[in-house]
Amino acid sequence: MVTTILNADLHCHSVVSDGTLTPEALAERAKAQGVELWALTDHDEVGGQHRAATAARAIGLHYLTGVEISVTFVGQTVHIVGLGFDPDNTALKAGLTQTRGGRNQRAMEMSDGLARVGIKGAYEGATQYAGNPELVSRTHFARFLVETGICRDTNEVFRKYLIEGKPGYVPHRWASLKDAVGWITDAGGAAIIAHPARYKFSTNEEFALFSEFKSHGGLGVEVVTGSHTAAEYLTYADMAIEFGLAASRGSDFHSPTESHTELGALPYLAGSLQPVWELLSHRIQAHSAPGPTSAVAH
Ligand code: AMP
Ligand code: MN
Ligand code: MN
Ligand code: MN
């Protein structure tokens, strides 16, 4: 029987997107924090997957491939996590390349917006922080504005400069929900709605998101995530059951100094939920450390 009592952390970011640690350092940190099953889920990019899987296996961590795809749904950005797919799948990689494509132009426009309120050189500043030139994100702008003393922390940068209506915000059209779910599913993985409580949808729009996601072949929803409150764990546990979706668990860790949730430091999933790792047991890359090799076959 597969248990919900597993320290699975299936959502975090490395320098390959907007995290500050390498895939190898994240693997080490996850292991040290007691994580048993791990996935690196960089934004719109699978370039770190082989490194993460190799590092995880070498230190005794079970691994699932991961990605977090940016999607536009009824005018808002929604994140879809993919788990357990083939990272070399051609159509998935082409879809992600296309999704990353607009980021550089957007970054230049963000910089223009910031220049209009007196903040110069933000494009050059932000790209210096980007480990992957194809993945300049708002997080990199936030780090630049903190480093230059314009704001105290990244939260303040987002609030004052990077969210809708603020000078550095540039609207962007990401992948469609159907495409993102299709790329993940066709590559053998499971599509998961990331941190559902973070979106500003009406009840009807949220219902549409879950229904359409499910009709496109989506399989799960993040219930326990670093960006949900305890009350939201309950709300989305109910939603998972209502929509017949499996449940996922992940910190959304980005950095030792910026993230409020440490790798693996989350409550377990409720026993009434079906964990996504049950659906993906055949896709888990087991580690080669001595001792019991199956952390998931309790
Ligand atoms: P982008 O994909 O370039 O739009 O950047 C989105 C990223 O910004 C998210 O993945 C988070 O890492 C980060 N982010 C979004 N909102 C906030 C916030 N309020 N405070 C700190 N980081 C945020
Ligand atoms: Mn991020
Ligand atoms: Mn996200
Ligand atoms: Mn994330």
mmCIF file of C-alpha atoms and ligand atoms in Angstrom:
data_model
loop_
_atom_site.group_PDB
_atom_site.id
_atom_site.type_symbol
_atom_site.label_atom_id
_atom_site.label_comp_id
_atom_site.label_asym_id
_atom_site.label_seq_id
_atom_site.Cartn_x
_atom_site.Cartn_y
_atom_site.Cartn_z
ATOM 1 C CA MET A 1 0.000 0.000 0.000
ATOM 2 C CA VAL A 2 1.218 3.471 -0.799
ATOM 3 C CA THR A 3 1.067 5.882 2.073
ATOM 4 C CA THR A 4 0.381 9.577 2.381
ATOM 5 C CA ILE A 5 2.922 9.550 5.257
ATOM 6 C CA LEU A 6 5.925 10.281 3.087
ATOM 7 C CA ASN A 7 8.204 13.292 3.135
ATOM 8 C CA ALA A 8 7.767 14.081 -0.543
ATOM 9 C CA ASP A 9 8.832 17.534 -1.739
ATOM 10 C CA LEU A 10 7.642 17.823 -5.332
ATOM 11 C CA HIS A 11 8.067 21.547 -5.980
ATOM 12 C CA CYS A 12 11.237 23.661 -5.830
ATOM 13 C CA HIS A 13 13.530 25.772 -8.017
ATOM 14 C CA SER A 14 17.238 25.830 -8.891
ATOM 15 C CA VAL A 15 19.544 28.288 -10.687
ATOM 16 C CA VAL A 16 18.216 26.759 -13.916
ATOM 17 C CA SER A 17 15.145 28.978 -13.297
ATOM 18 C CA ASP A 18 14.714 31.440 -10.406
ATOM 19 C CA GLY A 19 16.204 29.555 -7.461
ATOM 20 C CA THR A 20 19.619 30.368 -5.980
ATOM 21 C CA LEU A 21 20.988 26.830 -5.441
ATOM 22 C CA THR A 22 22.304 24.375 -8.025
ATOM 23 C CA PRO A 23 20.380 21.123 -8.611
ATOM 24 C CA GLU A 24 23.160 19.281 -6.730
ATOM 25 C CA ALA A 25 23.025 21.633 -3.722
ATOM 26 C CA LEU A 26 19.242 21.286 -3.615
ATOM 27 C CA ALA A 27 19.510 17.495 -3.634
ATOM 28 C CA GLU A 28 21.950 17.665 -0.687
ATOM 29 C CA ARG A 29 19.731 20.083 1.178
ATOM 30 C CA ALA A 30 16.584 18.028 0.560
ATOM 31 C CA LYS A 31 18.347 14.930 1.867
ATOM 32 C CA ALA A 32 19.607 16.794 4.949
ATOM 33 C CA GLN A 33 16.073 18.022 5.642
ATOM 34 C CA GLY A 34 14.709 14.474 5.636
ATOM 35 C CA VAL A 35 13.022 14.525 2.214
ATOM 36 C CA GLU A 36 12.443 10.966 0.932
ATOM 37 C CA LEU A 37 11.023 11.648 -2.536
ATOM 38 C CA TRP A 38 12.096 14.768 -4.390
ATOM 39 C CA ALA A 39 11.346 16.620 -7.645
ATOM 40 C CA LEU A 40 13.073 19.725 -9.022
ATOM 41 C CA THR A 41 10.405 21.787 -10.824
ATOM 42 C CA ASP A 42 12.112 24.701 -12.567
ATOM 43 C CA HIS A 43 9.889 27.207 -14.369
ATOM 44 C CA ASP A 44 9.361 26.366 -18.071
ATOM 45 C CA GLU A 45 12.631 24.431 -18.246
ATOM 46 C CA VAL A 46 13.856 20.837 -17.910
ATOM 47 C CA GLY A 47 17.571 21.666 -18.336
ATOM 48 C CA GLY A 48 18.346 20.684 -14.728
ATOM 49 C CA GLN A 49 16.589 17.322 -14.735
ATOM 50 C CA HIS A 50 19.471 14.978 -15.500
ATOM 51 C CA ARG A 51 21.701 16.733 -12.948
ATOM 52 C CA ALA A 52 18.983 16.600 -10.273
ATOM 53 C CA ALA A 53 18.176 12.922 -10.879
ATOM 54 C CA THR A 54 21.851 11.910 -10.846
ATOM 55 C CA ALA A 55 22.569 13.869 -7.663
ATOM 56 C CA ALA A 56 19.449 12.501 -5.948
ATOM 57 C CA ARG A 57 20.210 8.883 -6.757
ATOM 58 C CA ALA A 58 23.809 9.252 -5.620
ATOM 59 C CA ILE A 59 22.821 10.426 -2.130
ATOM 60 C CA GLY A 60 19.864 8.152 -1.497
ATOM 61 C CA LEU A 61 16.888 10.252 -2.534
ATOM 62 C CA HIS A 62 14.068 8.901 -4.663
ATOM 63 C CA TYR A 63 13.454 11.196 -7.629
ATOM 64 C CA LEU A 64 10.615 12.231 -9.949
ATOM 65 C CA THR A 65 11.284 14.503 -12.924
ATOM 66 C CA GLY A 66 9.580 17.882 -12.609
ATOM 67 C CA VAL A 67 8.718 21.201 -14.254
ATOM 68 C CA GLU A 68 6.416 24.157 -13.509
ATOM 69 C CA ILE A 69 4.808 25.514 -16.676
ATOM 70 C CA SER A 70 3.460 29.083 -16.920
ATOM 71 C CA VAL A 71 -0.048 29.126 -18.397
ATOM 72 C CA THR A 72 -2.537 31.900 -19.174
ATOM 73 C CA PHE A 73 -6.101 31.033 -18.165
ATOM 74 C CA VAL A 74 -8.940 33.594 -18.416
ATOM 75 C CA GLY A 75 -6.434 36.445 -18.300
ATOM 76 C CA GLN A 76 -4.447 35.222 -15.295
ATOM 77 C CA THR A 77 -1.192 33.330 -14.919
ATOM 78 C CA VAL A 78 -1.638 29.798 -13.599
ATOM 79 C CA HIS A 79 1.206 27.391 -12.884
ATOM 80 C CA ILE A 80 0.952 23.742 -13.880
ATOM 81 C CA VAL A 81 3.480 21.357 -12.349
ATOM 82 C CA GLY A 82 4.460 18.294 -14.370
ATOM 83 C CA LEU A 83 5.882 15.228 -12.609
ATOM 84 C CA GLY A 84 7.306 11.913 -13.767
ATOM 85 C CA PHE A 85 7.592 12.718 -17.502
ATOM 86 C CA ASP A 86 10.404 11.816 -19.904
ATOM 87 C CA PRO A 87 12.688 14.900 -19.774
ATOM 88 C CA ASP A 88 13.974 14.179 -23.276
ATOM 89 C CA ASN A 89 10.516 14.189 -24.882
ATOM 90 C CA THR A 90 10.777 16.287 -28.059
ATOM 91 C CA ALA A 91 7.310 17.862 -28.007
ATOM 92 C CA LEU A 92 7.590 18.796 -24.318
ATOM 93 C CA LYS A 93 10.997 20.399 -24.877
ATOM 94 C CA ALA A 94 9.728 22.321 -27.932
ATOM 95 C CA GLY A 95 6.694 23.553 -25.976
ATOM 96 C CA LEU A 96 8.898 24.759 -23.139
ATOM 97 C CA THR A 97 11.312 26.498 -25.528
ATOM 98 C CA GLN A 98 8.332 28.316 -27.030
ATOM 99 C CA THR A 99 7.008 29.235 -23.550
ATOM 100 C CA ARG A 100 10.400 30.684 -22.528
ATOM 101 C CA GLY A 101 10.651 32.583 -25.807
ATOM 102 C CA GLY A 102 8.916 35.796 -24.773
ATOM 103 C CA ARG A 103 10.799 36.275 -21.508
ATOM 104 C CA ASN A 104 13.704 38.368 -22.793
ATOM 105 C CA GLN A 105 11.486 40.881 -24.580
ATOM 106 C CA ARG A 106 9.254 41.056 -21.504
ATOM 107 C CA ALA A 107 12.325 41.698 -19.315
ATOM 108 C CA MET A 108 13.361 44.628 -21.540
ATOM 109 C CA GLU A 109 9.853 46.090 -21.287
ATOM 110 C CA MET A 110 9.856 45.599 -17.504
ATOM 111 C CA SER A 111 13.151 47.472 -17.375
ATOM 112 C CA ASP A 112 11.658 50.320 -19.459
ATOM 113 C CA GLY A 113 8.757 50.526 -17.013
ATOM 114 C CA LEU A 114 11.114 50.705 -14.046
ATOM 115 C CA ALA A 115 13.273 53.325 -15.815
ATOM 116 C CA ARG A 116 10.179 55.534 -16.112
ATOM 117 C CA VAL A 117 10.021 55.672 -12.292
ATOM 118 C CA GLY A 118 13.741 56.382 -11.996
ATOM 119 C CA ILE A 119 15.182 52.865 -11.615
ATOM 120 C CA LYS A 120 17.957 52.577 -14.179
ATOM 121 C CA GLY A 121 19.771 49.519 -15.503
ATOM 122 C CA ALA A 122 17.259 46.949 -14.264
ATOM 123 C CA TYR A 123 17.540 44.712 -17.340
ATOM 124 C CA GLU A 124 21.320 44.435 -16.997
ATOM 125 C CA GLY A 125 20.953 44.075 -13.237
ATOM 126 C CA ALA A 126 18.322 41.338 -13.381
ATOM 127 C CA THR A 127 20.060 39.311 -16.084
ATOM 128 C CA GLN A 128 23.207 39.213 -13.943
ATOM 129 C CA TYR A 129 21.222 37.176 -11.428
ATOM 130 C CA ALA A 130 19.749 34.836 -14.027
ATOM 131 C CA GLY A 131 21.652 31.538 -14.173
ATOM 132 C CA ASN A 132 19.804 30.686 -17.390
ATOM 133 C CA PRO A 133 19.764 33.440 -20.043
ATOM 134 C CA GLU A 134 16.469 32.090 -21.426
ATOM 135 C CA LEU A 135 14.833 32.389 -18.052
ATOM 136 C CA VAL A 136 14.879 35.960 -16.795
ATOM 137 C CA SER A 137 12.045 36.150 -14.294
ATOM 138 C CA ARG A 138 10.482 38.714 -12.006
ATOM 139 C CA THR A 139 12.403 37.065 -9.174
ATOM 140 C CA HIS A 140 15.697 38.197 -10.752
ATOM 141 C CA PHE A 141 14.416 41.795 -10.945
ATOM 142 C CA ALA A 142 13.385 41.497 -7.302
ATOM 143 C CA ARG A 143 16.901 40.377 -6.296
ATOM 144 C CA PHE A 144 18.434 43.318 -8.188
ATOM 145 C CA LEU A 145 16.124 45.837 -6.483
ATOM 146 C CA VAL A 146 16.954 44.398 -3.057
ATOM 147 C CA GLU A 147 20.693 44.332 -3.787
ATOM 148 C CA THR A 148 20.672 47.988 -4.866
ATOM 149 C CA GLY A 149 18.839 48.966 -1.654
ATOM 150 C CA ILE A 150 15.664 50.153 -3.388
ATOM 151 C CA CYS A 151 13.612 47.660 -1.340
ATOM 152 C CA ARG A 152 14.230 45.707 1.856
ATOM 153 C CA ASP A 153 13.116 42.296 0.582
ATOM 154 C CA THR A 154 11.701 40.591 -2.485
ATOM 155 C CA ASN A 155 8.153 40.725 -1.129
ATOM 156 C CA GLU A 156 8.335 44.509 -0.989
ATOM 157 C CA VAL A 157 9.659 44.608 -4.573
ATOM 158 C CA PHE A 158 6.711 42.570 -5.832
ATOM 159 C CA ARG A 159 4.213 44.679 -3.911
ATOM 160 C CA LYS A 160 5.604 48.013 -5.101
ATOM 161 C CA TYR A 161 6.934 47.266 -8.553
ATOM 162 C CA LEU A 162 6.197 43.869 -10.093
ATOM 163 C CA ILE A 163 2.505 43.050 -9.724
ATOM 164 C CA GLU A 164 -0.321 44.145 -12.010
ATOM 165 C CA GLY A 165 -0.757 47.912 -11.994
ATOM 166 C CA LYS A 166 2.838 48.564 -10.841
ATOM 167 C CA PRO A 167 5.585 50.163 -12.986
ATOM 168 C CA GLY A 168 7.620 47.001 -13.674
ATOM 169 C CA TYR A 169 4.638 44.806 -14.533
ATOM 170 C CA VAL A 170 4.269 43.726 -18.153
ATOM 171 C CA PRO A 171 1.309 41.525 -19.104
ATOM 172 C CA HIS A 172 2.362 38.335 -20.809
ATOM 173 C CA ARG A 173 0.696 35.518 -22.718
ATOM 174 C CA TRP A 174 2.019 32.120 -21.619
ATOM 175 C CA ALA A 175 1.090 28.603 -22.815
ATOM 176 C CA SER A 176 -2.542 27.465 -22.965
ATOM 177 C CA LEU A 177 -3.840 25.137 -20.252
ATOM 178 C CA LYS A 178 -4.598 22.488 -22.868
ATOM 179 C CA ASP A 179 -1.098 22.606 -24.351
ATOM 180 C CA ALA A 180 0.716 22.495 -20.994
ATOM 181 C CA VAL A 181 -1.340 19.552 -19.708
ATOM 182 C CA GLY A 182 -0.916 17.814 -23.083
ATOM 183 C CA TRP A 183 2.893 18.250 -23.196
ATOM 184 C CA ILE A 184 3.269 16.745 -19.703
ATOM 185 C CA THR A 185 0.769 13.928 -20.226
ATOM 186 C CA ASP A 186 2.083 12.944 -23.660
ATOM 187 C CA ALA A 187 5.596 12.758 -22.183
ATOM 188 C CA GLY A 188 4.342 10.138 -19.713
ATOM 189 C CA GLY A 189 3.887 12.423 -16.704
ATOM 190 C CA ALA A 190 1.132 13.746 -14.465
ATOM 191 C CA ALA A 191 -0.095 17.350 -14.660
ATOM 192 C CA ILE A 192 -0.825 19.076 -11.335
ATOM 193 C CA ILE A 193 -2.426 22.476 -10.586
ATOM 194 C CA ALA A 194 0.207 24.370 -8.552
ATOM 195 C CA HIS A 195 -0.693 26.406 -5.415
ATOM 196 C CA PRO A 196 -4.386 26.904 -6.356
ATOM 197 C CA ALA A 197 -5.095 29.302 -3.481
ATOM 198 C CA ARG A 198 -2.701 31.869 -4.945
ATOM 199 C CA TYR A 199 -4.899 32.758 -7.925
ATOM 200 C CA LYS A 200 -7.432 35.575 -7.854
ATOM 201 C CA PHE A 201 -10.275 33.684 -9.513
ATOM 202 C CA SER A 202 -13.975 33.969 -8.781
ATOM 203 C CA THR A 203 -15.657 30.744 -7.648
ATOM 204 C CA ASN A 204 -16.954 30.205 -11.194
ATOM 205 C CA GLU A 205 -13.550 30.791 -12.772
ATOM 206 C CA GLU A 206 -11.904 28.413 -10.330
ATOM 207 C CA PHE A 207 -14.525 25.794 -11.113
ATOM 208 C CA ALA A 208 -13.786 26.308 -14.826
ATOM 209 C CA LEU A 209 -10.042 25.919 -14.189
ATOM 210 C CA PHE A 210 -10.482 22.618 -12.359
ATOM 211 C CA SER A 211 -13.069 21.274 -14.838
ATOM 212 C CA GLU A 212 -11.083 22.190 -17.945
ATOM 213 C CA PHE A 213 -7.847 20.949 -16.385
ATOM 214 C CA LYS A 214 -9.509 17.624 -15.672
ATOM 215 C CA SER A 215 -11.030 17.393 -19.164
ATOM 216 C CA HIS A 216 -7.581 17.955 -20.726
ATOM 217 C CA GLY A 217 -6.203 15.003 -18.730
ATOM 218 C CA GLY A 218 -4.883 16.760 -15.608
ATOM 219 C CA LEU A 219 -4.444 14.373 -12.690
ATOM 220 C CA GLY A 220 -3.604 16.284 -9.521
ATOM 221 C CA VAL A 221 -3.606 19.403 -7.413
ATOM 222 C CA GLU A 222 -1.146 20.764 -4.870
ATOM 223 C CA VAL A 223 -2.907 20.591 -1.537
ATOM 224 C CA VAL A 224 0.013 21.014 0.855
ATOM 225 C CA THR A 225 2.358 23.717 -0.457
ATOM 226 C CA GLY A 226 4.546 26.369 1.126
ATOM 227 C CA SER A 227 2.163 29.006 -0.204
ATOM 228 C CA HIS A 228 -1.015 27.642 1.423
ATOM 229 C CA THR A 229 -2.340 28.316 4.907
ATOM 230 C CA ALA A 230 -3.624 25.489 7.120
ATOM 231 C CA ALA A 231 -7.204 26.455 6.186
ATOM 232 C CA GLU A 232 -6.280 26.278 2.496
ATOM 233 C CA TYR A 233 -4.940 22.715 2.961
ATOM 234 C CA LEU A 234 -8.487 21.749 3.954
ATOM 235 C CA THR A 235 -10.188 23.709 1.162
ATOM 236 C CA TYR A 236 -8.064 22.111 -1.531
ATOM 237 C CA ALA A 237 -8.202 18.645 0.019
ATOM 238 C CA ASP A 238 -11.977 18.951 -0.457
ATOM 239 C CA MET A 239 -11.487 20.213 -4.026
ATOM 240 C CA ALA A 240 -9.180 17.275 -4.818
ATOM 241 C CA ILE A 241 -11.836 14.834 -3.619
ATOM 242 C CA GLU A 242 -14.672 16.707 -5.381
ATOM 243 C CA PHE A 243 -12.836 16.671 -8.715
ATOM 244 C CA GLY A 244 -11.332 13.201 -8.370
ATOM 245 C CA LEU A 245 -7.774 14.557 -8.418
ATOM 246 C CA ALA A 246 -4.704 13.164 -6.689
ATOM 247 C CA ALA A 247 -2.940 15.404 -4.161
ATOM 248 C CA SER A 248 0.614 16.749 -4.272
ATOM 249 C CA ARG A 249 2.940 18.225 -1.650
ATOM 250 C CA GLY A 250 5.798 20.670 -2.224
ATOM 251 C CA SER A 251 7.586 23.561 -0.534
ATOM 252 C CA ASP A 252 8.135 25.806 -3.614
ATOM 253 C CA PHE A 253 11.577 26.447 -2.119
ATOM 254 C CA HIS A 254 13.664 29.027 -4.059
ATOM 255 C CA SER A 255 16.455 30.139 -1.727
ATOM 256 C CA PRO A 256 17.758 29.683 1.820
ATOM 257 C CA THR A 257 17.354 33.419 2.494
ATOM 258 C CA GLU A 258 14.135 34.238 0.606
ATOM 259 C CA SER A 259 11.903 31.189 1.058
ATOM 260 C CA HIS A 260 9.690 30.956 4.088
ATOM 261 C CA THR A 261 9.208 27.195 3.728
ATOM 262 C CA GLU A 262 12.258 24.940 3.980
ATOM 263 C CA LEU A 263 12.531 21.853 1.745
ATOM 264 C CA GLY A 264 10.305 19.085 3.121
ATOM 265 C CA ALA A 265 9.088 21.190 6.066
ATOM 266 C CA LEU A 266 5.368 20.703 5.509
ATOM 267 C CA PRO A 267 2.568 18.663 7.093
ATOM 268 C CA TYR A 268 1.870 15.257 5.575
ATOM 269 C CA LEU A 269 -1.061 14.840 3.207
ATOM 270 C CA ALA A 270 -4.304 13.784 4.874
ATOM 271 C CA GLY A 271 -4.943 10.031 4.727
ATOM 272 C CA SER A 272 -8.202 10.609 2.824
ATOM 273 C CA LEU A 273 -6.269 11.861 -0.224
ATOM 274 C CA GLN A 274 -4.693 9.897 -3.032
ATOM 275 C CA PRO A 275 -1.029 10.973 -3.220
ATOM 276 C CA VAL A 276 0.318 11.727 -6.710
ATOM 277 C CA TRP A 277 3.266 9.449 -6.007
ATOM 278 C CA GLU A 278 0.826 6.541 -6.022
ATOM 279 C CA LEU A 279 -0.111 7.369 -9.631
ATOM 280 C CA LEU A 280 3.566 7.784 -10.484
ATOM 281 C CA SER A 281 5.136 4.839 -8.659
ATOM 282 C CA HIS A 282 6.368 3.404 -11.990
ATOM 283 C CA ARG A 283 8.097 6.717 -12.810
ATOM 284 C CA ILE A 284 10.043 7.065 -9.551
ATOM 285 C CA GLN A 285 13.790 6.772 -10.005
ATOM 286 C CA ALA A 286 14.860 4.696 -7.027
ATOM 287 C CA HIS A 287 18.165 5.526 -5.405
ATOM 288 C CA SER A 288 20.995 3.047 -5.214
ATOM 289 C CA ALA A 289 21.910 3.511 -1.536
ATOM 290 C CA PRO A 290 22.140 0.335 0.533
ATOM 291 C CA GLY A 291 19.209 -0.688 2.710
ATOM 292 C CA PRO A 292 15.493 -0.754 1.929
ATOM 293 C CA THR A 293 15.253 0.647 -1.587
ATOM 294 C CA SER A 294 11.585 1.467 -1.720
ATOM 295 C CA ALA A 295 10.579 4.434 0.405
ATOM 296 C CA VAL A 296 7.216 4.367 -1.282
ATOM 297 C CA ALA A 297 6.253 0.718 -0.879
ATOM 298 C CA HIS A 298 5.181 0.826 2.745
HETATM 299 P P1 AMP B 1 7.638 35.233 -13.596
HETATM 300 O O1 AMP B 1 7.518 33.795 -14.037
HETATM 301 O O2 AMP B 1 8.796 35.931 -14.218
HETATM 302 O O3 AMP B 1 6.356 35.991 -13.739
HETATM 303 O O4 AMP B 1 7.980 35.211 -12.041
HETATM 304 C C1 AMP B 1 7.146 34.533 -11.153
HETATM 305 C C2 AMP B 1 7.930 34.183 -9.904
HETATM 306 O O5 AMP B 1 7.995 35.324 -9.053
HETATM 307 C C3 AMP B 1 7.226 33.146 -9.047
HETATM 308 O O6 AMP B 1 7.565 31.854 -9.482
HETATM 309 C C4 AMP B 1 7.790 33.418 -7.691
HETATM 310 O O7 AMP B 1 9.051 32.793 -7.561
HETATM 311 C C5 AMP B 1 8.030 34.897 -7.699
HETATM 312 N N1 AMP B 1 6.964 35.664 -6.993
HETATM 313 C C6 AMP B 1 5.721 35.924 -7.418
HETATM 314 N N2 AMP B 1 5.062 36.691 -6.520
HETATM 315 C C7 AMP B 1 5.908 36.919 -5.501
HETATM 316 C C8 AMP B 1 5.861 37.648 -4.260
HETATM 317 N N3 AMP B 1 4.753 38.312 -3.902
HETATM 318 N N4 AMP B 1 6.951 37.660 -3.478
HETATM 319 C C9 AMP B 1 8.080 37.005 -3.836
HETATM 320 N N5 AMP B 1 8.195 36.304 -4.986
HETATM 321 C C10 AMP B 1 7.138 36.261 -5.798
HETATM 322 MN MN MN B 2 9.580 31.150 -8.934
HETATM 323 MN MN MN B 3 4.377 28.947 -9.021
HETATM 324 MN MN MN B 4 7.250 27.345 -8.019
#
